[in-house]
Amino acid sequence: QDVTESRFGKGLFNVIAKDSSYSANFTVRMQSLFTSDWGIPEAGDWEDAQSNLMIRRARLKLGGFAYSPKLKYKLQLGLANRDISGASPYTSNAPRYILDALVAWNFYENFELWVGQTKLPGNREQLISSGSLETVDRSLVNSYFNLGREMGVQLHHSTNLGGNFLLKEAVSVSQGEGRNITTGNLGGHQYMGRLELLPFGDFDAYSGADLDREETPKLAIGLSYEFNNDAVKTRSNAGSYMVNDEGFFETDITTFFLDAMFKYRGFSLMGEYADRRADDAFARNSDGSLTGDAVNIGKGYNLQAGYVFGKDWQVVGRYTNIDLDDQISEAIENQYTLALSKYIAKHKLKIQTDLSYTDLDLGLDDNLLYRLQLEIQF
Amino acid sequence: QDVTESRFGKGLFNVIAKDSSYSANFTVRMQSLFTSDWGIPEAGDWEDAQSNLMIRRARLKLGGFAYSPKLKYKLQLGLANRDISGASPYTSNAPRYILDALVAWNFYENFELWVGQTKLPGNREQLISSGSLETVDRSLVNSYFNLGREMGVQLHHSTNLGGNFLLKEAVSVSQGEGRNITTGNLGGHQYMGRLELLPFGDFDAYSGADLDREETPKLAIGLSYEFNNDAVKTRSNAGSYMVNDEGFFETDITTFFLDAMFKYRGFSLMGEYADRRADDAFARNSDGSLTGDAVNIGKGYNLQAGYVFGKDWQVVGRYTNIDLDDQISEAIENQYTLALSKYIAKHKLKIQTDLSYTDLDLGLDDNLLYRLQLEIQF
Amino acid sequence: QDVTESRFGKGLFNVIAKDSSYSANFTVRMQSLFTSDWGIPEAGDWEDAQSNLMIRRARLKLGGFAYSPKLKYKLQLGLANRDISGASPYTSNAPRYILDALVAWNFYENFELWVGQTKLPGNREQLISSGSLETVDRSLVNSYFNLGREMGVQLHHSTNLGGNFLLKEAVSVSQGEGRNITTGNLGGHQYMGRLELLPFGDFDAYSGADLDREETPKLAIGLSYEFNNDAVKTRSNAGSYMVNDEGFFETDITTFFLDAMFKYRGFSLMGEYADRRADDAFARNSDGSLTGDAVNIGKGYNLQAGYVFGKDWQVVGRYTNIDLDDQISEAIENQYTLALSKYIAKHKLKIQTDLSYTDLDLGLDDNLLYRLQLEIQF
């Protein structure tokens, strides 16, 4: 047995070469999740509870620099069945094992060029690692609107606008059909940009809970816009393929996100607004008849606030509203969540639990969801 | 190249943090298996040999403690096609890549709470790692009756009853449908308990072959009982789902195991008895008609004895009897196995070969099976 | 963070045990590939470009020695969807995750016995790692004729014929149905042999580009011959299974390869000739009717030459000709490729691009293919 200088939470294997030719940090994560949910009819008794026990996520992550400190790399692999699901003819009928496979080159001053598969510069909730959330999982806004991971190129830059005022910019060009696709580009490409303002200086704007108890107020405001030229999937680069008699129905899709994170003395506030539009939301065959698929256009927003008490116990309240276009779904969805987390070693070892009530109008069944999760990250 | 203090068989990567905040031990295993088998009709000539060459098992294993020595973790991944097979709609159509993903917390004295997916406290043969067997693979009793791995919680405890007399207890609550299931719990949960007595002190009761040549007789007797409430699979949490017109046929299933291991001066004796029962063994539709599926109720036992000669050559004889309930299968299966192993570096590097004759009554074809396996474990 | 003596390109984790009981070298590779191709009809305009962005290959590799320096091991895993594709009932419906799982024993002088799954002693292009090519990917000769990986045993030997003249010999016996098969052997086994002559001494004959700028001319000539007894697949151990009314159509298949590599002062020349024959190339049912499957018999050759300029820029020209048997396909395929590579850290970090024109006769559409690839290997 060897003695390592690394510490719990800093990587199981964390080295730098003596000649500075590379560094490597290898980490592992696992989430054990218990859920129980009840269908609640508008009239009548609650339905029987459905329960589920599973490894929700398990991941291997490797990162560092290679050849030169200016060339960074990242490889992240999913292990859990939910991580690697999604095998289809578009992925060579193989599980979607690779999450990130990325090389980032700092070629000039504050400019970085990214090549490979990783998260697009989309909404904040999505950019926050699923291991750094202040709730058991992300909100419905993210489920409906996020643009996830893609193979492509990204250009990142950051500017100091004077004082502590920071501006971060990112643009990307990608295939537009989601991660691990081997069948090539269909329709056109996807173009995306993100601007982020940090008026009061840099801080950890991509993790839930103010565990660092910021001594001065910190704010980040983000704005993302995506244009997917001739998109072929119902949620731009996600959802299902819109197959028609000629092959695929193609339409231009745009998604707009506005998001913010505020942290101060243990208090954190996160908000997010999403809006998706399509040139023609209804997939059609060549003769104009409907195929039955439709782009999930509409709006959604999420607001959540939390406070970290002593010994890193945190309480969070969350409100989410999903309002898809009336032609897609007339039902408005409201979700109310109350979450409690005990951070034993910050996000590296924590127990999180939340209770969510989802209210659907138009007489549809409501739902109560309870979740309990244990997370460990090296 | 760095110099490590670890040794072959003790982990490829084996570290402890200087600040004692974690430890990690990473190991790899591979089994190369050749098999050849012949069908032997009661009348007539032997059939042509069927042969097979494959990587039978290949595994990555990571374990250690995290945050505190009282919090242990284990992650084991399957790599070989036979390890990861079993993709189905119940596993998100993804391969069953994770074997173990477990956190074990020693919260009080000799009590340990396990959370995650791992082996249930079932029969001894199953609890012995497939890399520590004294034959090429486990017996038919295990194939028919073992309860494998599950997502759930387990409570483990050990007691010293005075002198060397040890008592080990374990109970578990789990989903009851096997490993890597993402579709949630069907029917009720599975409850299991195991008691183990070690009257002459602790020893390596979960590995085949007395390679340590125990100087005093050592004995372990185990007893496991499982109750699977409203089970939906033909072998309790294993086998196939019993689908019917309403969804799934549900019945209570119980499995009882009695097992023992004895080791003394190179001699080892292992025995196992299994008995499975069901409230209603025959799956039915809502109108009472049979679906064709049936719970594999019945009994089986396995007895095997081995002796380790000089230079770690071992000879093993094994007799296995499977007697399913007459209504499930009237055939009684007897299997006779003769095994020879050369342990080059104990179980870490070994060559094993065995010859098994399977005798089915009622005029069914018998079978002769030859196997040769090379195993390496770091 | 620990300091390691390893360097970029020499393994992320590279250790030897203090007691010399094992060594381990862990490496990672990723290829990000962009391709664009145009169909070019004999008459009429070019078709629209098809483009594709993907992680072409991503691999984990582990190797070293175990127990004794005379016992080497190798484990290589595919991660990218194209690496692990090919799940079928013959692979337990699981992805083909393992590429190599091999133990090699140097049991006597220059003799080595290999057991497990790895590349067969086939053609040179196939034996060159996909990470050490001087073009973005291998030639069409390899696509049509290579015999890839198999589970089996191999015997390797090398002889010094006097002076620098080296002779390397290898023979193998394997299943004959390709890698990761769990359903066992069908038909007969596959037997293969390879002879290699190195008249001017040993050199890196299994990597593209003369990055070492050999000061004296170096030459390797290889010759491989394969006999697949009662083969059941269209490309011997590759391609698709030839299913017929009785199960599988079986025929003897042979493949012959002649290849050479020459390197001198930055100049490299590689040539390869392949010829496949079958006893009966056309799969038939028991009544003699054709099933529609046919063994891909015929010939092909590939010639390529490159020169490494200053700062490790390399230009390569390649000509490939595929001439399947007239009864299989009357079209002759000619491919002309021009490639440009910038080796930043030899094959460990490089950017490669090539342009290929594929000319089919008989009035079939031609094709223009552009590729750009970034490769990183630790």
PDB file of N, CA, C and O in Angstrom, chain B residues 1-8 11-13 28 30 32 51-55 58 79-81 84-85 97 344 349 376 378, chain C residues 4-5 13-19 21-22 24 62 66-67 71 73 91-92 94-95 97-98 101 151 175 180 182 184-185 189:
ATOM      1  N   GLN B   1       8.222   5.666 -14.865  1.00  0.00           N
ATOM      2  CA  GLN B   1       7.667   4.540 -14.100  1.00  0.00           C
ATOM      3  C   GLN B   1       7.921   4.750 -12.601  1.00  0.00           C
ATOM      4  O   GLN B   1       9.020   5.113 -12.209  1.00  0.00           O
ATOM      5  N   ASP B   2       6.886   4.538 -11.835  1.00  0.00           N
ATOM      6  CA  ASP B   2       7.011   4.678 -10.381  1.00  0.00           C
ATOM      7  C   ASP B   2       7.133   3.312  -9.724  1.00  0.00           C
ATOM      8  O   ASP B   2       6.725   2.301 -10.291  1.00  0.00           O
ATOM      9  N   VAL B   3       7.675   3.295  -8.525  1.00  0.00           N
ATOM     10  CA  VAL B   3       7.793   2.049  -7.777  1.00  0.00           C
ATOM     11  C   VAL B   3       6.675   2.013  -6.741  1.00  0.00           C
ATOM     12  O   VAL B   3       6.455   2.980  -6.024  1.00  0.00           O
ATOM     13  N   THR B   4       5.937   0.910  -6.704  1.00  0.00           N
ATOM     14  CA  THR B   4       4.832   0.805  -5.748  1.00  0.00           C
ATOM     15  C   THR B   4       5.140  -0.264  -4.694  1.00  0.00           C
ATOM     16  O   THR B   4       5.825  -1.247  -4.981  1.00  0.00           O
ATOM     17  N   GLU B   5       4.604  -0.055  -3.510  1.00  0.00           N
ATOM     18  CA  GLU B   5       4.766  -1.015  -2.412  1.00  0.00           C
ATOM     19  C   GLU B   5       3.793  -2.179  -2.537  1.00  0.00           C
ATOM     20  O   GLU B   5       3.914  -3.184  -1.846  1.00  0.00           O
ATOM     21  N   SER B   6       2.793  -2.021  -3.414  1.00  0.00           N
ATOM     22  CA  SER B   6       1.808  -3.086  -3.573  1.00  0.00           C
ATOM     23  C   SER B   6       2.474  -4.307  -4.201  1.00  0.00           C
ATOM     24  O   SER B   6       3.543  -4.213  -4.794  1.00  0.00           O
ATOM     25  N   ARG B   7       1.808  -5.447  -4.044  1.00  0.00           N
ATOM     26  CA  ARG B   7       2.352  -6.689  -4.606  1.00  0.00           C
ATOM     27  C   ARG B   7       1.304  -7.342  -5.490  1.00  0.00           C
ATOM     28  O   ARG B   7       0.108  -7.085  -5.349  1.00  0.00           O
ATOM     29  N   PHE B   8       1.741  -8.250  -6.345  1.00  0.00           N
ATOM     30  CA  PHE B   8       0.795  -8.990  -7.186  1.00  0.00           C
ATOM     31  C   PHE B   8      -0.252  -9.664  -6.299  1.00  0.00           C
ATOM     32  O   PHE B   8       0.094 -10.354  -5.342  1.00  0.00           O
ATOM     33  N   GLY B  11      -3.742  -5.796  -5.397  1.00  0.00           N
ATOM     34  CA  GLY B  11      -4.322  -4.609  -6.028  1.00  0.00           C
ATOM     35  C   GLY B  11      -3.313  -3.927  -6.927  1.00  0.00           C
ATOM     36  O   GLY B  11      -2.172  -3.727  -6.538  1.00  0.00           O
ATOM     37  N   LEU B  12      -3.772  -3.574  -8.130  1.00  0.00           N
ATOM     38  CA  LEU B  12      -2.901  -2.883  -9.085  1.00  0.00           C
ATOM     39  C   LEU B  12      -2.530  -1.516  -8.559  1.00  0.00           C
ATOM     40  O   LEU B  12      -1.450  -1.005  -8.795  1.00  0.00           O
ATOM     41  N   PHE B  13      -3.503  -0.897  -7.900  1.00  0.00           N
ATOM     42  CA  PHE B  13      -3.350   0.458  -7.362  1.00  0.00           C
ATOM     43  C   PHE B  13      -3.906   0.367  -5.953  1.00  0.00           C
ATOM     44  O   PHE B  13      -5.071   0.007  -5.769  1.00  0.00           O
ATOM     45  N   VAL B  28      -8.164  -5.984 -10.997  1.00  0.00           N
ATOM     46  CA  VAL B  28      -8.676  -6.450 -12.278  1.00  0.00           C
ATOM     47  C   VAL B  28      -8.643  -7.971 -12.270  1.00  0.00           C
ATOM     48  O   VAL B  28      -7.763  -8.566 -11.656  1.00  0.00           O
ATOM     49  N   MET B  30      -9.440 -11.567 -14.940  1.00  0.00           N
ATOM     50  CA  MET B  30      -9.926 -12.137 -16.189  1.00  0.00           C
ATOM     51  C   MET B  30      -9.875 -13.657 -16.109  1.00  0.00           C
ATOM     52  O   MET B  30      -8.941 -14.221 -15.572  1.00  0.00           O
ATOM     53  N   SER B  32     -10.102 -16.887 -18.828  1.00  0.00           N
ATOM     54  CA  SER B  32     -10.201 -17.431 -20.187  1.00  0.00           C
ATOM     55  C   SER B  32     -10.674 -18.866 -20.071  1.00  0.00           C
ATOM     56  O   SER B  32     -10.010 -19.687 -19.442  1.00  0.00           O
ATOM     57  N   SER B  51     -17.919 -26.985 -28.790  1.00  0.00           N
ATOM     58  CA  SER B  51     -16.868 -26.339 -28.014  1.00  0.00           C
ATOM     59  C   SER B  51     -17.068 -24.835 -27.974  1.00  0.00           C
ATOM     60  O   SER B  51     -17.828 -24.274 -28.755  1.00  0.00           O
ATOM     61  N   ASN B  52     -16.411 -24.222 -27.044  1.00  0.00           N
ATOM     62  CA  ASN B  52     -16.575 -22.796 -26.823  1.00  0.00           C
ATOM     63  C   ASN B  52     -15.312 -22.240 -26.185  1.00  0.00           C
ATOM     64  O   ASN B  52     -14.758 -22.843 -25.258  1.00  0.00           O
ATOM     65  N   LEU B  53     -14.875 -21.120 -26.693  1.00  0.00           N
ATOM     66  CA  LEU B  53     -13.715 -20.420 -26.156  1.00  0.00           C
ATOM     67  C   LEU B  53     -14.187 -19.019 -25.830  1.00  0.00           C
ATOM     68  O   LEU B  53     -14.731 -18.348 -26.719  1.00  0.00           O
ATOM     69  N   MET B  54     -14.016 -18.564 -24.609  1.00  0.00           N
ATOM     70  CA  MET B  54     -14.456 -17.188 -24.344  1.00  0.00           C
ATOM     71  C   MET B  54     -13.800 -16.602 -23.106  1.00  0.00           C
ATOM     72  O   MET B  54     -13.244 -17.313 -22.280  1.00  0.00           O
ATOM     73  N   ILE B  55     -13.856 -15.285 -23.046  1.00  0.00           N
ATOM     74  CA  ILE B  55     -13.526 -14.596 -21.804  1.00  0.00           C
ATOM     75  C   ILE B  55     -14.781 -14.766 -20.953  1.00  0.00           C
ATOM     76  O   ILE B  55     -15.809 -14.161 -21.220  1.00  0.00           O
ATOM     77  N   ALA B  58     -14.550 -10.940 -16.780  1.00  0.00           N
ATOM     78  CA  ALA B  58     -13.480  -9.957 -16.655  1.00  0.00           C
ATOM     79  C   ALA B  58     -14.090  -8.823 -15.850  1.00  0.00           C
ATOM     80  O   ALA B  58     -15.215  -8.403 -16.131  1.00  0.00           O
ATOM     81  N   LEU B  79     -17.100  -6.734 -17.390  1.00  0.00           N
ATOM     82  CA  LEU B  79     -16.593  -6.332 -18.697  1.00  0.00           C
ATOM     83  C   LEU B  79     -16.933  -7.354 -19.771  1.00  0.00           C
ATOM     84  O   LEU B  79     -17.193  -7.008 -20.916  1.00  0.00           O
ATOM     85  N   ALA B  80     -16.900  -8.643 -19.407  1.00  0.00           N
ATOM     86  CA  ALA B  80     -17.117  -9.695 -20.390  1.00  0.00           C
ATOM     87  C   ALA B  80     -18.584  -9.722 -20.814  1.00  0.00           C
ATOM     88  O   ALA B  80     -19.469  -9.330 -20.055  1.00  0.00           O
ATOM     89  N   ASN B  81     -18.844 -10.219 -22.032  1.00  0.00           N
ATOM     90  CA  ASN B  81     -20.215 -10.246 -22.533  1.00  0.00           C
ATOM     91  C   ASN B  81     -21.143 -11.048 -21.630  1.00  0.00           C
ATOM     92  O   ASN B  81     -22.301 -10.672 -21.450  1.00  0.00           O
ATOM     93  N   ILE B  84     -22.137  -8.868 -18.527  1.00  0.00           N
ATOM     94  CA  ILE B  84     -23.002  -7.702 -18.694  1.00  0.00           C
ATOM     95  C   ILE B  84     -24.281  -8.015 -19.457  1.00  0.00           C
ATOM     96  O   ILE B  84     -25.056  -7.131 -19.773  1.00  0.00           O
ATOM     97  N   SER B  85     -24.503  -9.297 -19.775  1.00  0.00           N
ATOM     98  CA  SER B  85     -25.709  -9.651 -20.525  1.00  0.00           C
ATOM     99  C   SER B  85     -26.940  -9.434 -19.652  1.00  0.00           C
ATOM    100  O   SER B  85     -26.845  -9.171 -18.462  1.00  0.00           O
ATOM    101  N   TYR B  97     -23.980  -3.491 -16.381  1.00  0.00           N
ATOM    102  CA  TYR B  97     -22.571  -3.230 -16.264  1.00  0.00           C
ATOM    103  C   TYR B  97     -22.084  -3.234 -14.802  1.00  0.00           C
ATOM    104  O   TYR B  97     -21.020  -3.729 -14.481  1.00  0.00           O
ATOM    105  N   ILE B 344      -1.022 -21.407  -8.890  1.00  0.00           N
ATOM    106  CA  ILE B 344       0.350 -20.896  -9.063  1.00  0.00           C
ATOM    107  C   ILE B 344       0.631 -19.808  -8.038  1.00  0.00           C
ATOM    108  O   ILE B 344       1.684 -19.781  -7.421  1.00  0.00           O
ATOM    109  N   LEU B 349      -3.591 -16.512  -9.396  1.00  0.00           N
ATOM    110  CA  LEU B 349      -3.130 -17.018 -10.693  1.00  0.00           C
ATOM    111  C   LEU B 349      -3.261 -18.530 -10.624  1.00  0.00           C
ATOM    112  O   LEU B 349      -2.586 -19.177  -9.808  1.00  0.00           O
ATOM    113  N   ILE B 376      -6.591 -14.971 -13.746  1.00  0.00           N
ATOM    114  CA  ILE B 376      -5.600 -14.053 -13.198  1.00  0.00           C
ATOM    115  C   ILE B 376      -6.331 -12.907 -12.500  1.00  0.00           C
ATOM    116  O   ILE B 376      -7.327 -12.405 -13.001  1.00  0.00           O
ATOM    117  N   PHE B 378      -5.478  -9.381 -10.004  1.00  0.00           N
ATOM    118  CA  PHE B 378      -4.429  -8.525  -9.434  1.00  0.00           C
ATOM    119  C   PHE B 378      -4.724  -8.097  -8.003  1.00  0.00           C
ATOM    120  O   PHE B 378      -5.854  -8.074  -7.595  1.00  0.00           O
TER     121      PHE B 378
ATOM    122  N   THR C   4       4.546  12.082 -10.294  1.00  0.00           N
ATOM    123  CA  THR C   4       4.871  10.798 -10.913  1.00  0.00           C
ATOM    124  C   THR C   4       6.066  10.947 -11.849  1.00  0.00           C
ATOM    125  O   THR C   4       6.275  12.004 -12.442  1.00  0.00           O
ATOM    126  N   GLU C   5       6.835   9.864 -11.974  1.00  0.00           N
ATOM    127  CA  GLU C   5       7.990   9.851 -12.873  1.00  0.00           C
ATOM    128  C   GLU C   5       7.548   9.601 -14.322  1.00  0.00           C
ATOM    129  O   GLU C   5       8.345   9.742 -15.238  1.00  0.00           O
ATOM    130  N   PHE C  13      -0.742   5.967 -15.653  1.00  0.00           N
ATOM    131  CA  PHE C  13      -0.376   5.289 -14.404  1.00  0.00           C
ATOM    132  C   PHE C  13       0.595   4.209 -14.828  1.00  0.00           C
ATOM    133  O   PHE C  13       0.269   3.353 -15.649  1.00  0.00           O
ATOM    134  N   ASN C  14       1.816   4.277 -14.331  1.00  0.00           N
ATOM    135  CA  ASN C  14       2.864   3.404 -14.840  1.00  0.00           C
ATOM    136  C   ASN C  14       3.744   2.996 -13.669  1.00  0.00           C
ATOM    137  O   ASN C  14       4.590   3.765 -13.227  1.00  0.00           O
ATOM    138  N   VAL C  15       3.512   1.781 -13.160  1.00  0.00           N
ATOM    139  CA  VAL C  15       4.231   1.382 -11.944  1.00  0.00           C
ATOM    140  C   VAL C  15       4.860  -0.004 -12.073  1.00  0.00           C
ATOM    141  O   VAL C  15       4.445  -0.827 -12.888  1.00  0.00           O
ATOM    142  N   ILE C  16       5.859  -0.222 -11.241  1.00  0.00           N
ATOM    143  CA  ILE C  16       6.417  -1.556 -11.072  1.00  0.00           C
ATOM    144  C   ILE C  16       6.484  -1.806  -9.566  1.00  0.00           C
ATOM    145  O   ILE C  16       6.773  -0.896  -8.787  1.00  0.00           O
ATOM    146  N   ALA C  17       6.149  -3.037  -9.176  1.00  0.00           N
ATOM    147  CA  ALA C  17       6.147  -3.363  -7.747  1.00  0.00           C
ATOM    148  C   ALA C  17       7.587  -3.441  -7.230  1.00  0.00           C
ATOM    149  O   ALA C  17       8.478  -3.917  -7.934  1.00  0.00           O
ATOM    150  N   LYS C  18       7.763  -2.972  -6.010  1.00  0.00           N
ATOM    151  CA  LYS C  18       9.076  -2.986  -5.372  1.00  0.00           C
ATOM    152  C   LYS C  18       9.651  -4.401  -5.349  1.00  0.00           C
ATOM    153  O   LYS C  18      10.840  -4.611  -5.540  1.00  0.00           O
ATOM    154  N   ASP C  19       8.760  -5.388  -5.135  1.00  0.00           N
ATOM    155  CA  ASP C  19       9.219  -6.779  -5.082  1.00  0.00           C
ATOM    156  C   ASP C  19       9.198  -7.435  -6.464  1.00  0.00           C
ATOM    157  O   ASP C  19       9.279  -8.660  -6.568  1.00  0.00           O
ATOM    158  N   SER C  21       6.868  -8.127  -8.390  1.00  0.00           N
ATOM    159  CA  SER C  21       5.832  -9.134  -8.585  1.00  0.00           C
ATOM    160  C   SER C  21       4.810  -8.727  -9.645  1.00  0.00           C
ATOM    161  O   SER C  21       4.016  -9.554 -10.071  1.00  0.00           O
ATOM    162  N   TYR C  22       4.814  -7.465 -10.052  1.00  0.00           N
ATOM    163  CA  TYR C  22       3.953  -7.059 -11.168  1.00  0.00           C
ATOM    164  C   TYR C  22       4.338  -5.670 -11.645  1.00  0.00           C
ATOM    165  O   TYR C  22       5.041  -4.923 -10.950  1.00  0.00           O
ATOM    166  N   ALA C  24       2.312  -2.390 -14.079  1.00  0.00           N
ATOM    167  CA  ALA C  24       1.035  -1.989 -14.667  1.00  0.00           C
ATOM    168  C   ALA C  24       1.211  -0.663 -15.372  1.00  0.00           C
ATOM    169  O   ALA C  24       1.848   0.245 -14.845  1.00  0.00           O
ATOM    170  N   LEU C  62      -4.680  -1.504 -20.426  1.00  0.00           N
ATOM    171  CA  LEU C  62      -3.921  -1.844 -19.236  1.00  0.00           C
ATOM    172  C   LEU C  62      -2.998  -2.990 -19.597  1.00  0.00           C
ATOM    173  O   LEU C  62      -3.437  -3.979 -20.205  1.00  0.00           O
ATOM    174  N   ALA C  66       2.675  -9.927 -14.645  1.00  0.00           N
ATOM    175  CA  ALA C  66       2.028 -10.349 -13.406  1.00  0.00           C
ATOM    176  C   ALA C  66       2.724 -11.590 -12.878  1.00  0.00           C
ATOM    177  O   ALA C  66       3.027 -12.500 -13.655  1.00  0.00           O
ATOM    178  N   TYR C  67       2.993 -11.625 -11.620  1.00  0.00           N
ATOM    179  CA  TYR C  67       3.601 -12.769 -10.926  1.00  0.00           C
ATOM    180  C   TYR C  67       5.083 -12.876 -11.291  1.00  0.00           C
ATOM    181  O   TYR C  67       5.933 -12.959 -10.410  1.00  0.00           O
ATOM    182  N   LEU C  71       5.394 -13.481 -17.536  1.00  0.00           N
ATOM    183  CA  LEU C  71       3.953 -13.593 -17.754  1.00  0.00           C
ATOM    184  C   LEU C  71       3.368 -12.192 -17.953  1.00  0.00           C
ATOM    185  O   LEU C  71       3.195 -11.442 -16.990  1.00  0.00           O
ATOM    186  N   TYR C  73       0.375  -9.470 -19.448  1.00  0.00           N
ATOM    187  CA  TYR C  73      -1.072  -9.425 -19.621  1.00  0.00           C
ATOM    188  C   TYR C  73      -1.419  -8.145 -20.356  1.00  0.00           C
ATOM    189  O   TYR C  73      -0.647  -7.183 -20.364  1.00  0.00           O
ATOM    190  N   THR C  91     -23.491 -12.503 -29.087  1.00  0.00           N
ATOM    191  CA  THR C  91     -22.664 -11.872 -28.048  1.00  0.00           C
ATOM    192  C   THR C  91     -23.481 -11.681 -26.775  1.00  0.00           C
ATOM    193  O   THR C  91     -23.240 -10.742 -26.016  1.00  0.00           O
ATOM    194  N   SER C  92     -24.467 -12.551 -26.537  1.00  0.00           N
ATOM    195  CA  SER C  92     -25.387 -12.406 -25.398  1.00  0.00           C
ATOM    196  C   SER C  92     -26.128 -11.076 -25.445  1.00  0.00           C
ATOM    197  O   SER C  92     -26.478 -10.519 -24.397  1.00  0.00           O
ATOM    198  N   ALA C  94     -25.082  -8.295 -25.755  1.00  0.00           N
ATOM    199  CA  ALA C  94     -24.359  -7.292 -24.981  1.00  0.00           C
ATOM    200  C   ALA C  94     -23.328  -6.627 -25.898  1.00  0.00           C
ATOM    201  O   ALA C  94     -22.846  -7.246 -26.846  1.00  0.00           O
ATOM    202  N   PRO C  95     -22.984  -5.364 -25.615  1.00  0.00           N
ATOM    203  CA  PRO C  95     -21.999  -4.670 -26.448  1.00  0.00           C
ATOM    204  C   PRO C  95     -20.644  -5.369 -26.373  1.00  0.00           C
ATOM    205  O   PRO C  95     -20.333  -6.029 -25.387  1.00  0.00           O
ATOM    206  N   TYR C  97     -17.496  -4.989 -25.553  1.00  0.00           N
ATOM    207  CA  TYR C  97     -16.759  -4.032 -24.759  1.00  0.00           C
ATOM    208  C   TYR C  97     -15.265  -4.349 -24.689  1.00  0.00           C
ATOM    209  O   TYR C  97     -14.414  -3.484 -24.733  1.00  0.00           O
ATOM    210  N   ILE C  98     -14.941  -5.637 -24.583  1.00  0.00           N
ATOM    211  CA  ILE C  98     -13.547  -6.056 -24.490  1.00  0.00           C
ATOM    212  C   ILE C  98     -12.937  -6.185 -25.876  1.00  0.00           C
ATOM    213  O   ILE C  98     -13.476  -6.877 -26.730  1.00  0.00           O
ATOM    214  N   ALA C 101      -8.085  -9.223 -24.126  1.00  0.00           N
ATOM    215  CA  ALA C 101      -8.001  -9.771 -22.761  1.00  0.00           C
ATOM    216  C   ALA C 101      -7.071 -10.963 -22.929  1.00  0.00           C
ATOM    217  O   ALA C 101      -7.487 -12.033 -23.360  1.00  0.00           O
ATOM    218  N   MET C 151     -10.841 -15.013 -29.972  1.00  0.00           N
ATOM    219  CA  MET C 151     -10.497 -15.754 -28.777  1.00  0.00           C
ATOM    220  C   MET C 151      -9.757 -17.009 -29.215  1.00  0.00           C
ATOM    221  O   MET C 151     -10.253 -17.736 -30.089  1.00  0.00           O
ATOM    222  N   GLN C 175     -11.509 -19.667 -32.583  1.00  0.00           N
ATOM    223  CA  GLN C 175     -12.870 -20.141 -32.860  1.00  0.00           C
ATOM    224  C   GLN C 175     -13.285 -19.944 -34.298  1.00  0.00           C
ATOM    225  O   GLN C 175     -14.027 -20.733 -34.851  1.00  0.00           O
ATOM    226  N   ASN C 180     -15.678 -11.622 -28.965  1.00  0.00           N
ATOM    227  CA  ASN C 180     -16.763 -11.463 -27.996  1.00  0.00           C
ATOM    228  C   ASN C 180     -17.967 -12.365 -28.237  1.00  0.00           C
ATOM    229  O   ASN C 180     -19.085 -12.039 -27.847  1.00  0.00           O
ATOM    230  N   THR C 182     -20.252 -15.457 -27.477  1.00  0.00           N
ATOM    231  CA  THR C 182     -20.516 -16.290 -26.297  1.00  0.00           C
ATOM    232  C   THR C 182     -21.275 -17.562 -26.656  1.00  0.00           C
ATOM    233  O   THR C 182     -21.481 -18.414 -25.796  1.00  0.00           O
ATOM    234  N   GLY C 184     -20.387 -19.926 -28.628  1.00  0.00           N
ATOM    235  CA  GLY C 184     -19.556 -21.092 -28.895  1.00  0.00           C
ATOM    236  C   GLY C 184     -19.162 -21.205 -30.348  1.00  0.00           C
ATOM    237  O   GLY C 184     -19.544 -20.394 -31.193  1.00  0.00           O
ATOM    238  N   ASN C 185     -18.400 -22.232 -30.613  1.00  0.00           N
ATOM    239  CA  ASN C 185     -17.866 -22.458 -31.938  1.00  0.00           C
ATOM    240  C   ASN C 185     -18.929 -23.047 -32.862  1.00  0.00           C
ATOM    241  O   ASN C 185     -19.628 -23.979 -32.506  1.00  0.00           O
ATOM    242  N   HIS C 189     -12.696 -24.865 -36.568  1.00  0.00           N
ATOM    243  CA  HIS C 189     -11.859 -23.814 -36.028  1.00  0.00           C
ATOM    244  C   HIS C 189     -11.120 -23.077 -37.136  1.00  0.00           C
ATOM    245  O   HIS C 189     -11.166 -23.456 -38.304  1.00  0.00           O
TER     246      HIS C 189
END
